[in-house]
Tab-separated table of C-alpha atoms in Angstrom:
chain	number	residue	atom	x	y	z
A	1	MET	CA	40.518	-9.520	50.509
A	2	SER	CA	37.086	-9.370	48.885
A	3	ALA	CA	34.132	-10.171	51.111
A	4	TRP	CA	32.853	-12.735	48.626
A	5	VAL	CA	36.007	-14.868	48.466
A	6	LEU	CA	35.362	-18.209	50.182
A	7	PRO	CA	37.860	-20.143	52.333
A	8	ASP	CA	40.217	-22.558	50.587
A	9	HIS	CA	38.541	-25.801	49.500
A	10	ILE	CA	35.068	-24.384	50.195
A	11	ALA	CA	32.844	-23.610	47.212
A	12	ASP	CA	29.336	-22.663	46.204
A	13	VAL	CA	27.447	-25.299	44.245
A	14	LEU	CA	25.805	-23.820	41.165
A	15	PRO	CA	22.454	-24.895	39.662
A	16	SER	CA	23.476	-27.632	37.209
A	17	GLU	CA	25.762	-29.397	39.688
A	18	ALA	CA	23.344	-28.839	42.569
A	19	ARG	CA	20.567	-30.471	40.552
A	20	HIS	CA	22.784	-33.482	39.832
A	21	ILE	CA	23.790	-33.759	43.507
A	22	GLU	CA	20.181	-33.555	44.687
A	23	GLU	CA	18.943	-36.118	42.171
A	24	LEU	CA	21.712	-38.471	43.217
A	25	ARG	CA	21.002	-37.899	46.915
A	26	ARG	CA	17.374	-38.911	46.374
A	27	GLY	CA	18.398	-41.933	44.336
A	28	LEU	CA	20.845	-43.175	46.962
A	29	LEU	CA	18.353	-42.786	49.808
A	30	ASP	CA	15.707	-44.627	47.791
A	31	THR	CA	18.219	-47.406	47.087
A	32	ALA	CA	19.078	-47.766	50.782
A	33	ARG	CA	15.373	-47.845	51.646
A	34	CYS	CA	14.904	-50.738	49.202
A	35	TYR	CA	17.345	-52.723	51.369
A	36	GLY	CA	15.438	-51.853	54.543
A	37	TYR	CA	17.616	-48.996	55.823
A	38	GLU	CA	15.878	-46.298	57.872
A	39	LEU	CA	16.886	-42.659	57.482
A	40	VAL	CA	18.324	-40.783	60.475
A	41	MET	CA	19.421	-37.129	60.651
A	42	PRO	CA	22.090	-36.523	63.295
A	43	PRO	CA	22.956	-32.905	64.165
A	44	LEU	CA	25.892	-31.144	62.518
A	45	LEU	CA	27.108	-29.986	65.941
A	46	GLU	CA	27.748	-32.167	69.009
A	47	HIS	CA	29.687	-32.249	72.250
A	48	LEU	CA	33.268	-33.020	71.356
A	49	GLU	CA	33.618	-36.093	73.545
A	50	SER	CA	30.564	-37.653	71.899
A	51	LEU	CA	31.980	-37.069	68.430
A	52	LEU	CA	35.541	-38.196	69.060
A	53	THR	CA	35.874	-40.619	71.966
A	54	GLY	CA	37.299	-43.879	70.664
A	55	THR	CA	37.607	-42.721	67.052
A	56	GLY	CA	41.361	-42.105	66.897
A	57	GLU	CA	43.602	-39.154	66.196
A	58	ALA	CA	42.880	-38.871	62.463
A	59	LEU	CA	39.240	-37.943	63.001
A	60	GLY	CA	40.176	-35.548	65.798
A	61	LEU	CA	42.531	-33.667	63.486
A	62	GLN	CA	39.771	-33.362	60.880
A	63	THR	CA	37.235	-31.907	63.333
A	64	PHE	CA	36.604	-28.188	63.820
A	65	LYS	CA	36.308	-27.328	67.523
A	66	LEU	CA	34.464	-24.450	69.178
A	67	VAL	CA	32.994	-23.479	72.546
A	68	ASP	CA	29.267	-23.570	73.269
A	69	GLN	CA	28.238	-20.072	74.418
A	70	LEU	CA	25.343	-21.571	76.417
A	71	SER	CA	27.138	-24.261	78.399
A	72	GLY	CA	30.831	-23.457	78.022
A	73	ARG	CA	31.481	-27.016	76.833
A	74	SER	CA	33.617	-27.910	73.827
A	75	LEU	CA	31.671	-28.671	70.665
A	76	GLY	CA	32.700	-30.131	67.338
A	77	LEU	CA	31.418	-29.857	63.788
A	78	ARG	CA	31.144	-33.439	62.644
A	79	ALA	CA	33.814	-34.632	60.245
A	80	ASP	CA	32.268	-38.099	59.968
A	81	THR	CA	28.739	-39.324	60.665
A	82	THR	CA	29.394	-42.937	61.692
A	83	PRO	CA	30.053	-42.187	65.403
A	84	GLN	CA	26.781	-40.261	65.556
A	85	VAL	CA	24.804	-43.111	64.004
A	86	ALA	CA	26.435	-45.516	66.479
A	87	ARG	CA	25.235	-43.227	69.291
A	88	ILE	CA	21.697	-43.276	67.879
A	89	ASP	CA	21.717	-47.067	67.621
A	90	ALA	CA	23.167	-47.584	71.099
A	91	HIS	CA	21.579	-44.831	73.123
A	92	LEU	CA	18.340	-43.736	71.443
A	93	LEU	CA	16.977	-46.731	69.535
A	94	ASN	CA	18.464	-49.411	71.790
A	95	ARG	CA	16.950	-52.241	69.754
A	96	LYS	CA	17.804	-55.866	70.476
A	97	GLY	CA	17.978	-57.211	66.941
A	98	VAL	CA	19.378	-56.028	63.637
A	99	THR	CA	19.090	-52.308	62.933
A	100	ARG	CA	19.716	-50.820	59.500
A	101	LEU	CA	20.268	-47.048	59.323
A	102	CYS	CA	21.250	-44.635	56.568
A	103	TYR	CA	22.009	-40.926	56.474
A	104	CYS	CA	22.925	-38.112	54.127
A	105	GLY	CA	24.206	-34.706	55.179
A	106	PRO	CA	27.200	-32.365	55.148
A	107	VAL	CA	30.354	-32.975	57.150
A	108	VAL	CA	33.142	-30.426	57.611
A	109	HIS	CA	36.885	-31.122	57.469
A	110	THR	CA	39.716	-28.965	58.760
A	111	ARG	CA	41.776	-30.090	55.763
A	112	PRO	CA	40.853	-31.704	52.432
A	113	ASP	CA	41.247	-35.470	52.724
A	114	ARG	CA	42.489	-35.947	49.155
A	115	PRO	CA	43.842	-33.783	46.313
A	116	HIS	CA	41.357	-31.152	45.081
A	117	ALA	CA	38.722	-32.274	47.588
A	118	THR	CA	36.155	-30.031	49.219
A	119	ARG	CA	36.303	-29.485	52.975
A	120	GLU	CA	32.508	-29.747	53.041
A	121	PRO	CA	31.628	-33.179	51.657
A	122	LEU	CA	28.028	-34.300	51.380
A	123	GLN	CA	28.334	-37.657	53.104
A	124	PHE	CA	25.954	-40.503	52.366
A	125	GLY	CA	26.259	-43.754	54.264
A	126	ALA	CA	24.478	-46.899	55.383
A	127	GLU	CA	25.171	-49.034	58.451
A	128	ILE	CA	23.899	-52.339	59.773
A	129	TYR	CA	24.072	-53.079	63.515
A	130	GLY	CA	23.527	-56.255	65.477
A	131	HIS	CA	24.924	-59.006	63.230
A	132	ALA	CA	28.492	-60.294	63.642
A	133	GLY	CA	28.456	-62.649	60.655
A	134	LEU	CA	30.000	-62.094	57.256
A	135	GLU	CA	26.504	-61.587	55.833
A	136	ALA	CA	26.446	-58.011	57.191
A	137	ASP	CA	29.817	-57.207	55.608
A	138	LEU	CA	28.564	-58.566	52.300
A	139	GLU	CA	25.278	-56.656	52.458
A	140	ALA	CA	27.119	-53.387	53.087
A	141	LEU	CA	29.427	-54.060	50.146
A	142	LEU	CA	26.618	-55.048	47.783
A	143	LEU	CA	24.591	-51.976	48.745
A	144	ALA	CA	27.619	-49.741	48.161
A	145	LEU	CA	28.071	-51.194	44.670
A	146	HIS	CA	24.347	-50.805	43.960
A	147	CYS	CA	24.574	-47.139	44.976
A	148	LEU	CA	27.430	-46.568	42.542
A	149	ARG	CA	25.401	-48.179	39.759
A	150	VAL	CA	22.536	-45.808	40.580
A	151	ALA	CA	25.046	-42.961	40.230
A	152	ASN	CA	26.088	-44.397	36.833
A	153	VAL	CA	29.670	-45.050	37.958
A	154	GLN	CA	31.309	-47.485	35.537
A	155	ASP	CA	34.242	-49.927	35.697
A	156	THR	CA	34.487	-50.133	39.476
A	157	THR	CA	37.257	-51.960	41.335
A	158	VAL	CA	36.733	-53.302	44.864
A	159	ASP	CA	39.848	-53.486	47.033
A	160	LEU	CA	39.614	-55.729	50.114
A	161	ALA	CA	41.658	-55.901	53.310
A	162	ASP	CA	41.262	-56.779	56.999
A	163	VAL	CA	42.727	-54.723	59.838
A	164	ARG	CA	42.834	-57.821	62.062
A	165	ILE	CA	45.784	-59.146	60.059
A	166	VAL	CA	47.990	-56.331	61.335
A	167	ARG	CA	46.516	-56.705	64.807
A	168	SER	CA	47.402	-60.401	64.766
A	169	LEU	CA	50.963	-59.619	63.734
A	170	LEU	CA	51.253	-57.181	66.634
A	171	ALA	CA	49.639	-59.463	69.221
A	172	GLY	CA	51.840	-59.640	72.279
A	173	VAL	CA	54.011	-56.721	71.122
A	174	THR	CA	54.065	-53.595	73.273
A	175	VAL	CA	53.104	-50.741	70.926
A	176	ASP	CA	52.009	-47.279	72.062
A	177	GLY	CA	49.631	-45.078	70.106
A	178	ASN	CA	52.301	-43.009	68.379
A	179	LEU	CA	54.266	-46.053	67.229
A	180	LEU	CA	51.118	-47.773	66.002
A	181	GLN	CA	50.153	-44.700	63.995
A	182	ALA	CA	53.627	-44.582	62.464
A	183	ILE	CA	53.432	-48.279	61.549
A	184	HIS	CA	50.040	-47.755	59.898
A	185	ALA	CA	51.448	-44.805	57.924
A	186	ALA	CA	54.462	-46.818	56.759
A	187	LEU	CA	52.186	-49.665	55.674
A	188	ALA	CA	49.883	-47.290	53.787
A	189	THR	CA	52.793	-45.695	51.896
A	190	LYS	CA	54.586	-49.058	51.537
A	191	ASP	CA	57.751	-47.586	53.005
A	192	ALA	CA	59.848	-50.697	53.696
A	193	GLY	CA	62.792	-48.763	55.155
A	194	GLU	CA	60.670	-46.861	57.646
A	195	LEU	CA	58.701	-49.967	58.581
A	196	ALA	CA	61.865	-51.994	59.171
A	197	PHE	CA	63.183	-49.235	61.427
A	198	LEU	CA	59.963	-49.007	63.425
A	199	ALA	CA	59.756	-52.785	63.876
A	200	ARG	CA	63.455	-53.315	64.558
A	201	ASP	CA	62.868	-54.527	68.123
A	202	PHE	CA	59.813	-56.654	67.372
A	203	PRO	CA	59.859	-60.464	67.444
A	204	VAL	CA	61.054	-61.944	64.160
A	205	ALA	CA	57.622	-63.281	63.160
A	206	SER	CA	55.962	-59.887	63.711
A	207	ARG	CA	58.664	-57.921	61.926
A	208	GLU	CA	58.876	-60.244	58.925
A	209	GLY	CA	55.078	-60.472	58.706
A	210	LEU	CA	54.676	-56.680	58.624
A	211	LEU	CA	57.341	-56.365	55.935
A	212	ALA	CA	55.696	-59.147	53.931
A	213	LEU	CA	52.422	-57.180	53.901
A	214	LEU	CA	54.043	-54.497	51.755
A	215	GLN	CA	54.195	-56.957	48.846
A	216	LEU	CA	50.809	-58.554	49.408
A	217	TYR	CA	48.626	-56.655	46.998
A	218	GLY	CA	47.074	-57.665	43.706
A	219	ASP	CA	44.552	-60.252	42.523
A	220	GLU	CA	43.248	-63.325	44.343
A	221	SER	CA	46.577	-65.134	43.999
A	222	ILE	CA	47.843	-62.777	46.704
A	223	LEU	CA	45.742	-64.658	49.254
A	224	VAL	CA	47.686	-67.841	48.563
A	225	GLU	CA	50.964	-65.974	48.986
A	226	ALA	CA	49.691	-64.357	52.182
A	227	GLU	CA	48.697	-67.685	53.687
A	228	GLN	CA	52.236	-68.936	53.164
A	229	ALA	CA	53.996	-65.725	54.251
A	230	LEU	CA	51.891	-65.339	57.420
A	231	LYS	CA	51.493	-69.014	58.351
A	232	ARG	CA	53.151	-68.431	61.735
A	233	THR	CA	50.485	-65.886	62.723
A	234	PRO	CA	47.409	-67.433	64.411
A	235	GLY	CA	44.015	-66.665	62.911
A	236	VAL	CA	45.220	-65.212	59.610
A	237	ARG	CA	44.091	-68.189	57.522
A	238	GLU	CA	40.461	-67.650	58.553
A	239	LEU	CA	40.660	-63.927	57.794
A	240	LEU	CA	42.044	-64.637	54.330
A	241	SER	CA	39.316	-67.216	53.754
A	242	ASN	CA	36.658	-64.627	54.632
A	243	LEU	CA	38.142	-62.140	52.169
A	244	LYS	CA	38.076	-64.799	49.471
A	245	LEU	CA	34.427	-65.549	50.263
A	246	LEU	CA	33.495	-61.858	50.027
A	247	ALA	CA	35.243	-61.593	46.667
A	248	SER	CA	33.447	-64.679	45.330
A	249	ARG	CA	30.063	-63.011	45.881
A	250	LEU	CA	30.845	-59.943	43.792
A	251	GLU	CA	29.812	-59.942	40.134
A	252	GLY	CA	30.599	-57.468	37.381
A	253	VAL	CA	33.440	-55.746	39.228
A	254	ARG	CA	37.194	-56.191	39.408
A	255	VAL	CA	38.371	-57.359	42.839
A	256	THR	CA	41.842	-56.729	44.249
A	257	PHE	CA	43.459	-57.106	47.654
A	258	ASP	CA	45.861	-54.863	49.571
A	259	LEU	CA	46.553	-56.401	52.950
A	260	ALA	CA	48.609	-53.407	54.102
A	261	ASP	CA	45.842	-50.868	53.460
A	262	LEU	CA	44.849	-49.295	56.785
A	263	ARG	CA	43.750	-45.898	55.520
A	264	GLY	CA	40.727	-44.253	57.086
A	265	TYR	CA	39.557	-43.847	60.638
A	266	ALA	CA	40.744	-45.928	63.572
A	267	TYR	CA	37.356	-47.404	64.440
A	268	TYR	CA	37.552	-50.131	61.773
A	269	SER	CA	37.853	-53.534	63.434
A	270	GLY	CA	37.631	-56.182	60.701
A	271	ALA	CA	37.220	-56.615	56.957
A	272	ARG	CA	37.451	-53.379	55.008
A	273	PHE	CA	36.752	-52.357	51.439
A	274	ALA	CA	37.464	-49.439	49.177
A	275	ILE	CA	35.814	-48.941	45.783
A	276	TYR	CA	37.632	-47.151	42.969
A	277	ALA	CA	36.570	-45.946	39.537
A	278	PRO	CA	38.261	-44.248	36.567
A	279	GLY	CA	38.544	-40.482	36.958
A	280	ALA	CA	38.621	-40.514	40.764
A	281	SER	CA	41.843	-39.487	42.513
A	282	ASP	CA	40.996	-41.664	45.513
A	283	ALA	CA	38.454	-44.253	46.580
A	284	LEU	CA	34.829	-43.256	45.971
A	285	VAL	CA	33.601	-45.481	48.810
A	286	ARG	CA	35.204	-46.710	52.007
A	287	GLY	CA	33.578	-49.144	54.360
A	288	GLY	CA	33.840	-52.313	56.346
A	289	ARG	CA	33.320	-53.617	59.861
A	290	TYR	CA	33.599	-51.444	62.969
A	291	ASP	CA	32.252	-53.493	65.869
A	292	GLU	CA	33.775	-51.268	68.556
A	293	VAL	CA	32.405	-47.914	67.417
A	294	GLY	CA	29.425	-47.997	69.799
A	295	ALA	CA	31.328	-49.102	72.917
A	296	VAL	CA	31.708	-45.559	74.251
A	297	PHE	CA	27.895	-45.233	74.207
A	298	GLY	CA	27.407	-48.341	76.328
A	299	ARG	CA	26.617	-50.918	73.614
A	300	ASN	CA	29.468	-52.647	71.831
A	301	ARG	CA	27.323	-53.948	68.992
A	302	PRO	CA	28.546	-55.612	65.804
A	303	ALA	CA	28.447	-53.061	62.990
A	304	ALA	CA	29.308	-52.795	59.305
A	305	GLY	CA	28.701	-50.124	56.704
A	306	PHE	CA	30.157	-47.618	54.287
A	307	SER	CA	30.133	-43.963	53.331
A	308	LEU	CA	30.778	-41.832	50.253
A	309	ASP	CA	30.907	-38.174	49.288
A	310	ILE	CA	28.151	-37.390	46.790
A	311	LYS	CA	30.076	-34.339	45.560
A	312	GLN	CA	33.047	-36.543	44.715
A	313	VAL	CA	30.840	-39.055	42.891
A	314	VAL	CA	29.184	-36.310	40.842
A	315	GLY	CA	32.634	-35.124	39.803
A	316	VAL	CA	33.511	-38.401	38.049
A	317	VAL	CA	30.283	-39.166	36.167
A	318	SER	CA	28.683	-37.486	33.185
A	319	PRO	CA	26.126	-34.747	33.915
A	320	ARG	CA	22.552	-35.924	33.858
A	321	ALA	CA	20.249	-34.629	31.182
A	322	LEU	CA	17.726	-32.041	32.285
A	323	LYS	CA	14.187	-33.239	32.688
A	324	ALA	CA	12.103	-31.984	29.770
A	325	ALA	CA	10.309	-28.778	30.736
A	326	ILE	CA	7.369	-26.774	29.453
A	327	ARG	CA	7.469	-23.046	28.771
A	328	ALA	CA	4.290	-21.175	29.675
A	329	PRO	CA	3.163	-17.562	29.355
A	330	TRP	CA	2.606	-15.358	32.359
A	331	GLY	CA	-1.034	-14.372	32.579
A	332	ASP	CA	-3.851	-13.403	34.879
A	333	SER	CA	-6.328	-15.757	33.271
A	334	GLY	CA	-7.779	-18.399	35.544
A	335	ASP	CA	-7.718	-20.853	32.647
A	336	VAL	CA	-3.949	-20.585	32.152
A	337	HIS	CA	-3.349	-20.863	35.902
A	338	ALA	CA	-5.495	-24.004	36.008
A	339	ALA	CA	-3.652	-25.512	33.048
A	340	ILE	CA	-0.250	-24.786	34.636
A	341	SER	CA	-1.341	-26.218	37.990
A	342	ALA	CA	-2.640	-29.380	36.357
A	343	LEU	CA	0.689	-29.900	34.573
A	344	ARG	CA	2.702	-29.336	37.765
A	345	ASN	CA	0.441	-31.691	39.711
A	346	ARG	CA	1.331	-34.379	37.150
A	347	GLY	CA	5.006	-33.825	37.920
A	348	GLU	CA	5.862	-31.651	34.923
A	349	THR	CA	8.313	-28.761	35.200
A	350	VAL	CA	6.562	-25.613	33.979
A	351	VAL	CA	8.574	-22.390	33.637
A	352	CYS	CA	6.506	-19.219	33.371
A	353	VAL	CA	8.076	-16.494	31.238
A	354	LEU	CA	7.744	-13.175	33.040
A	355	PRO	CA	6.692	-10.123	31.001
A	356	GLY	CA	9.633	-8.501	29.198
A	357	HIS	CA	11.907	-11.548	29.550
A	358	GLU	CA	10.778	-13.559	26.547
A	359	SER	CA	14.170	-13.358	24.799
A	360	GLU	CA	16.323	-14.418	27.763
A	361	ALA	CA	18.235	-17.674	27.954
A	362	ASP	CA	16.196	-20.735	28.753
A	363	GLU	CA	18.086	-22.459	31.577
A	364	PHE	CA	15.754	-25.462	31.484
A	365	HIS	CA	15.950	-25.899	27.694
A	366	CYS	CA	12.185	-26.219	27.398
A	367	ASP	CA	11.167	-28.506	24.551
A	368	ARG	CA	7.410	-27.793	24.785
A	369	GLU	CA	5.226	-24.766	25.237
A	370	LEU	CA	1.796	-24.124	26.672
A	371	VAL	CA	-0.235	-22.323	24.023
A	372	LEU	CA	-3.833	-21.280	23.523
A	373	ALA	CA	-5.341	-23.164	20.596
A	374	SER	CA	-9.028	-23.131	19.680
A	375	GLY	CA	-9.896	-21.642	23.054
A	376	GLN	CA	-8.024	-24.289	25.068
A	377	TRP	CA	-4.574	-24.377	26.650
A	378	VAL	CA	-2.580	-27.225	25.138
A	379	VAL	CA	1.047	-28.354	25.187
A	380	GLN	CA	2.869	-28.436	21.858
A	381	ALA	CA	6.445	-29.133	20.847
A	382	ILE	CA	8.361	-25.899	20.470
A	383	GLU	CA	9.792	-27.047	17.119
A	384	ALA	CA	6.262	-27.377	15.766
A	385	ILE	CA	5.405	-23.867	16.939
A	386	ASP	CA	8.567	-22.338	15.466
A	387	ASN	CA	7.827	-23.915	12.089
């Protein structure tokens, strides 16, 4: 095998795509800052128990493990940043009121989490801690949609669900971790036969409610059907009402509901959302409420937020046009150096042509050139010079 062949689902990012990714990263962080979110930078590597305790098996299977040569303890390469941000909120910041945090950095997966996905996503996310009301859920959802608009993602669809509906159906039923995972998988794939088999010994209300969930997906009319189908389950009416309220606050997007959707990590504890767009093989954004994520760090604070993979987003939108650049000659003259510096200080991109390379391809597609005219260095359109 050649030394330069990379592992499966790991790839270099070349200049044009890297530029698009970096511009989008800056735009998303600026957008989050406009909402009052502070940037944090958790480490890529942590003690395994800090990364995984309370997060569920799915995240554990996605996490690369290794041994620290200094301490002998087990370490993990983060596969998701939310548990780290919860640690920062609970253990390091330890604020009493609302805390808004955002982040952007690579995560590493043992396996791709969707068809044709990279195992090294560039994860951007934003999280709000300290408020249990629906306002935090709505703010996270509105910020996620704003971020997709900044990325120029069109025709988005928001899909809403609430994990507490399934929890309510299973209240009072003895279910171990393996069975619960199997039930979640059957719900996600809408496998009625498998679900009926798994729930065969459950009380009638629980079994029939779980099976009813498989058909409860679609537009807002589904909420009316759900209220009738799950009327014997305490608390469901309020959860459905909250989902309807969230949907009513969204403008310019299509809203659907899938009450059996439990995909993602196990730390979700309430309303959830996924945002889809044409050209994407899976959701571009996943988020919701995860009040219990900080419990392992000593503070079980209310929390809501979302995350996305910038690389995935870049893959479904049109490439951004290059910023207009200026071509300049290479020279030892102090005047030309001063002219180039002045242009760069104004934010212009100035590409100096090295001696002997005048005929090479112009990667920046310069539309202007710095030329000496009447003893002064001036910028002119290249078309005007060529004519």
